Amino acid sequence: MKSLPFSIFLIGLLFISSGNKKYPAICLQPEEKKLYDLVMAYRQENGLPVIPLSEKLTLVAQLHAKDLSENYNPDSKRCNLHSWSKKGNWTACCYTNDHKEARCMWDKPREISGYNSNGYEISYFSTAGANAEEGLAGWKKSPGHNQIIINEGTWKQVAWKAIGIGIYKEYGVVWFGALPDADTPIICD
């Protein structure tokens, strides 16, 4: 059985490890890749560099988009879109509009994927289903979200070194990080 070690190696390539948790290999779906391309084009229009895709931040973005779709209560007046349910391999988090629970969001990349820095998220919801153009158009109109994308205001001195993209059903999520990630997601066929 000389092929067994090679088979085990190939199976190992299909997983990344976060502590004791295992997640399947990360790939960007076409609409996620489109969102990445649109965000990078917008940054370049503003004289900013391209941010490399991060496998770790993309994992967090994709998990969060799915968690929002399956578990978020849009009628919740207390917890906003940066919140996480208790129905996953992570700590539940109610992110409030006063930002008092911001750390619970910032820590998610570290907790879920082993990304050794804070992550900063922008997210959106569309009843028609999330898509790249609508997501970026909405974020450009929102001063807080736009500032993160093009490094203005509070984010002016931050150099983004990694970005992750997730779109699932009606939610779009982008994570930014200041720490490079050597691993990049593959592009799905």
JSON list of N, CA and C in Angstrom, two decimals, residues 114-146:
[
{"chain": "A", "resi": 114, "resn": "GLY", "atom": "N", "xyz": [-6.98, 30.85, 14.08]},
{"chain": "A", "resi": 114, "resn": "GLY", "atom": "CA", "xyz": [-5.58, 30.96, 14.49]},
{"chain": "A", "resi": 114, "resn": "GLY", "atom": "C", "xyz": [-4.87, 32.17, 13.90]},
{"chain": "A", "resi": 115, "resn": "TYR", "atom": "N", "xyz": [-5.62, 33.11, 13.35]},
{"chain": "A", "resi": 115, "resn": "TYR", "atom": "CA", "xyz": [-5.04, 34.36, 12.85]},
{"chain": "A", "resi": 115, "resn": "TYR", "atom": "C", "xyz": [-4.57, 35.14, 14.08]},
{"chain": "A", "resi": 116, "resn": "ASN", "atom": "N", "xyz": [-3.30, 35.46, 14.17]},
{"chain": "A", "resi": 116, "resn": "ASN", "atom": "CA", "xyz": [-2.73, 36.00, 15.41]},
{"chain": "A", "resi": 116, "resn": "ASN", "atom": "C", "xyz": [-2.84, 37.51, 15.53]},
{"chain": "A", "resi": 117, "resn": "SER", "atom": "N", "xyz": [-3.98, 38.04, 15.21]},
{"chain": "A", "resi": 117, "resn": "SER", "atom": "CA", "xyz": [-4.22, 39.48, 15.35]},
{"chain": "A", "resi": 117, "resn": "SER", "atom": "C", "xyz": [-5.72, 39.71, 15.36]},
{"chain": "A", "resi": 118, "resn": "ASN", "atom": "N", "xyz": [-6.11, 40.92, 15.69]},
{"chain": "A", "resi": 118, "resn": "ASN", "atom": "CA", "xyz": [-7.52, 41.27, 15.61]},
{"chain": "A", "resi": 118, "resn": "ASN", "atom": "C", "xyz": [-7.98, 41.27, 14.16]},
{"chain": "A", "resi": 119, "resn": "GLY", "atom": "N", "xyz": [-9.27, 41.09, 13.97]},
{"chain": "A", "resi": 119, "resn": "GLY", "atom": "CA", "xyz": [-9.90, 41.23, 12.68]},
{"chain": "A", "resi": 119, "resn": "GLY", "atom": "C", "xyz": [-11.00, 42.27, 12.80]},
{"chain": "A", "resi": 120, "resn": "TYR", "atom": "N", "xyz": [-11.28, 42.95, 11.69]},
{"chain": "A", "resi": 120, "resn": "TYR", "atom": "CA", "xyz": [-12.30, 44.00, 11.68]},
{"chain": "A", "resi": 120, "resn": "TYR", "atom": "C", "xyz": [-13.25, 43.70, 10.53]},
{"chain": "A", "resi": 121, "resn": "GLU", "atom": "N", "xyz": [-14.53, 43.69, 10.85]},
{"chain": "A", "resi": 121, "resn": "GLU", "atom": "CA", "xyz": [-15.53, 43.20, 9.92]},
{"chain": "A", "resi": 121, "resn": "GLU", "atom": "C", "xyz": [-16.46, 44.30, 9.42]},
{"chain": "A", "resi": 122, "resn": "ILE", "atom": "N", "xyz": [-16.82, 44.18, 8.14]},
{"chain": "A", "resi": 122, "resn": "ILE", "atom": "CA", "xyz": [-17.96, 44.91, 7.62]},
{"chain": "A", "resi": 122, "resn": "ILE", "atom": "C", "xyz": [-18.92, 43.85, 7.08]},
{"chain": "A", "resi": 123, "resn": "SER", "atom": "N", "xyz": [-20.21, 44.10, 7.24]},
{"chain": "A", "resi": 123, "resn": "SER", "atom": "CA", "xyz": [-21.19, 43.11, 6.80]},
{"chain": "A", "resi": 123, "resn": "SER", "atom": "C", "xyz": [-22.43, 43.81, 6.26]},
{"chain": "A", "resi": 124, "resn": "TYR", "atom": "N", "xyz": [-23.18, 43.06, 5.47]},
{"chain": "A", "resi": 124, "resn": "TYR", "atom": "CA", "xyz": [-24.45, 43.61, 4.98]},
{"chain": "A", "resi": 124, "resn": "TYR", "atom": "C", "xyz": [-25.45, 42.50, 4.74]},
{"chain": "A", "resi": 125, "resn": "PHE", "atom": "N", "xyz": [-26.71, 42.92, 4.64]},
{"chain": "A", "resi": 125, "resn": "PHE", "atom": "CA", "xyz": [-27.84, 42.02, 4.45]},
{"chain": "A", "resi": 125, "resn": "PHE", "atom": "C", "xyz": [-28.65, 42.50, 3.26]},
{"chain": "A", "resi": 126, "resn": "SER", "atom": "N", "xyz": [-29.12, 41.57, 2.45]},
{"chain": "A", "resi": 126, "resn": "SER", "atom": "CA", "xyz": [-30.01, 41.90, 1.34]},
{"chain": "A", "resi": 126, "resn": "SER", "atom": "C", "xyz": [-31.08, 40.82, 1.23]},
{"chain": "A", "resi": 127, "resn": "THR", "atom": "N", "xyz": [-32.35, 41.23, 1.27]},
{"chain": "A", "resi": 127, "resn": "THR", "atom": "CA", "xyz": [-33.43, 40.25, 1.17]},
{"chain": "A", "resi": 127, "resn": "THR", "atom": "C", "xyz": [-33.40, 39.51, -0.17]},
{"chain": "A", "resi": 128, "resn": "ALA", "atom": "N", "xyz": [-32.85, 40.15, -1.20]},
{"chain": "A", "resi": 128, "resn": "ALA", "atom": "CA", "xyz": [-32.78, 39.54, -2.52]},
{"chain": "A", "resi": 128, "resn": "ALA", "atom": "C", "xyz": [-31.60, 38.58, -2.65]},
{"chain": "A", "resi": 129, "resn": "GLY", "atom": "N", "xyz": [-30.76, 38.53, -1.65]},
{"chain": "A", "resi": 129, "resn": "GLY", "atom": "CA", "xyz": [-29.54, 37.71, -1.71]},
{"chain": "A", "resi": 129, "resn": "GLY", "atom": "C", "xyz": [-28.34, 38.62, -1.89]},
{"chain": "A", "resi": 130, "resn": "ALA", "atom": "N", "xyz": [-27.31, 38.36, -1.13]},
{"chain": "A", "resi": 130, "resn": "ALA", "atom": "CA", "xyz": [-26.11, 39.20, -1.18]},
{"chain": "A", "resi": 130, "resn": "ALA", "atom": "C", "xyz": [-25.41, 39.07, -2.53]},
{"chain": "A", "resi": 131, "resn": "ASN", "atom": "N", "xyz": [-24.90, 40.19, -3.02]},
{"chain": "A", "resi": 131, "resn": "ASN", "atom": "CA", "xyz": [-24.09, 40.15, -4.23]},
{"chain": "A", "resi": 131, "resn": "ASN", "atom": "C", "xyz": [-23.01, 41.23, -4.15]},
{"chain": "A", "resi": 132, "resn": "ALA", "atom": "N", "xyz": [-21.99, 41.07, -4.93]},
{"chain": "A", "resi": 132, "resn": "ALA", "atom": "CA", "xyz": [-20.80, 41.92, -4.85]},
{"chain": "A", "resi": 132, "resn": "ALA", "atom": "C", "xyz": [-21.10, 43.39, -5.09]},
{"chain": "A", "resi": 133, "resn": "GLU", "atom": "N", "xyz": [-21.80, 43.70, -6.18]},
{"chain": "A", "resi": 133, "resn": "GLU", "atom": "CA", "xyz": [-22.05, 45.11, -6.51]},
{"chain": "A", "resi": 133, "resn": "GLU", "atom": "C", "xyz": [-22.87, 45.83, -5.45]},
{"chain": "A", "resi": 134, "resn": "GLU", "atom": "N", "xyz": [-23.95, 45.20, -5.02]},
{"chain": "A", "resi": 134, "resn": "GLU", "atom": "CA", "xyz": [-24.81, 45.81, -4.01]},
{"chain": "A", "resi": 134, "resn": "GLU", "atom": "C", "xyz": [-24.06, 46.00, -2.69]},
{"chain": "A", "resi": 135, "resn": "GLY", "atom": "N", "xyz": [-23.28, 45.00, -2.31]},
{"chain": "A", "resi": 135, "resn": "GLY", "atom": "CA", "xyz": [-22.51, 45.09, -1.07]},
{"chain": "A", "resi": 135, "resn": "GLY", "atom": "C", "xyz": [-21.57, 46.28, -1.08]},
{"chain": "A", "resi": 136, "resn": "LEU", "atom": "N", "xyz": [-20.74, 46.37, -2.10]},
{"chain": "A", "resi": 136, "resn": "LEU", "atom": "CA", "xyz": [-19.77, 47.47, -2.16]},
{"chain": "A", "resi": 136, "resn": "LEU", "atom": "C", "xyz": [-20.49, 48.81, -2.28]},
{"chain": "A", "resi": 137, "resn": "ALA", "atom": "N", "xyz": [-21.55, 48.89, -3.07]},
{"chain": "A", "resi": 137, "resn": "ALA", "atom": "CA", "xyz": [-22.29, 50.16, -3.21]},
{"chain": "A", "resi": 137, "resn": "ALA", "atom": "C", "xyz": [-22.82, 50.62, -1.86]},
{"chain": "A", "resi": 138, "resn": "GLY", "atom": "N", "xyz": [-23.36, 49.71, -1.08]},
{"chain": "A", "resi": 138, "resn": "GLY", "atom": "CA", "xyz": [-23.88, 50.06, 0.25]},
{"chain": "A", "resi": 138, "resn": "GLY", "atom": "C", "xyz": [-22.78, 50.50, 1.19]},
{"chain": "A", "resi": 139, "resn": "TRP", "atom": "N", "xyz": [-21.67, 49.79, 1.19]},
{"chain": "A", "resi": 139, "resn": "TRP", "atom": "CA", "xyz": [-20.55, 50.15, 2.07]},
{"chain": "A", "resi": 139, "resn": "TRP", "atom": "C", "xyz": [-19.94, 51.50, 1.69]},
{"chain": "A", "resi": 140, "resn": "LYS", "atom": "N", "xyz": [-19.92, 51.82, 0.40]},
{"chain": "A", "resi": 140, "resn": "LYS", "atom": "CA", "xyz": [-19.37, 53.12, -0.03]},
{"chain": "A", "resi": 140, "resn": "LYS", "atom": "C", "xyz": [-20.24, 54.26, 0.50]},
{"chain": "A", "resi": 141, "resn": "LYS", "atom": "N", "xyz": [-21.55, 54.03, 0.63]},
{"chain": "A", "resi": 141, "resn": "LYS", "atom": "CA", "xyz": [-22.47, 55.07, 1.13]},
{"chain": "A", "resi": 141, "resn": "LYS", "atom": "C", "xyz": [-22.46, 55.20, 2.65]},
{"chain": "A", "resi": 142, "resn": "SER", "atom": "N", "xyz": [-21.91, 54.20, 3.33]},
{"chain": "A", "resi": 142, "resn": "SER", "atom": "CA", "xyz": [-21.88, 54.20, 4.79]},
{"chain": "A", "resi": 142, "resn": "SER", "atom": "C", "xyz": [-20.52, 54.70, 5.26]},
{"chain": "A", "resi": 143, "resn": "PRO", "atom": "N", "xyz": [-20.48, 55.89, 5.88]},
{"chain": "A", "resi": 143, "resn": "PRO", "atom": "CA", "xyz": [-19.17, 56.46, 6.27]},
{"chain": "A", "resi": 143, "resn": "PRO", "atom": "C", "xyz": [-18.30, 55.50, 7.08]},
{"chain": "A", "resi": 144, "resn": "GLY", "atom": "N", "xyz": [-18.87, 54.81, 8.06]},
{"chain": "A", "resi": 144, "resn": "GLY", "atom": "CA", "xyz": [-18.07, 53.92, 8.88]},
{"chain": "A", "resi": 144, "resn": "GLY", "atom": "C", "xyz": [-17.47, 52.75, 8.10]},
{"chain": "A", "resi": 145, "resn": "HIS", "atom": "N", "xyz": [-18.26, 52.16, 7.22]},
{"chain": "A", "resi": 145, "resn": "HIS", "atom": "CA", "xyz": [-17.78, 51.03, 6.42]},
{"chain": "A", "resi": 145, "resn": "HIS", "atom": "C", "xyz": [-16.78, 51.51, 5.36]},
{"chain": "A", "resi": 146, "resn": "ASN", "atom": "N", "xyz": [-17.10, 52.62, 4.72]},
{"chain": "A", "resi": 146, "resn": "ASN", "atom": "CA", "xyz": [-16.22, 53.13, 3.68]},
{"chain": "A", "resi": 146, "resn": "ASN", "atom": "C", "xyz": [-14.84, 53.47, 4.23]}
]
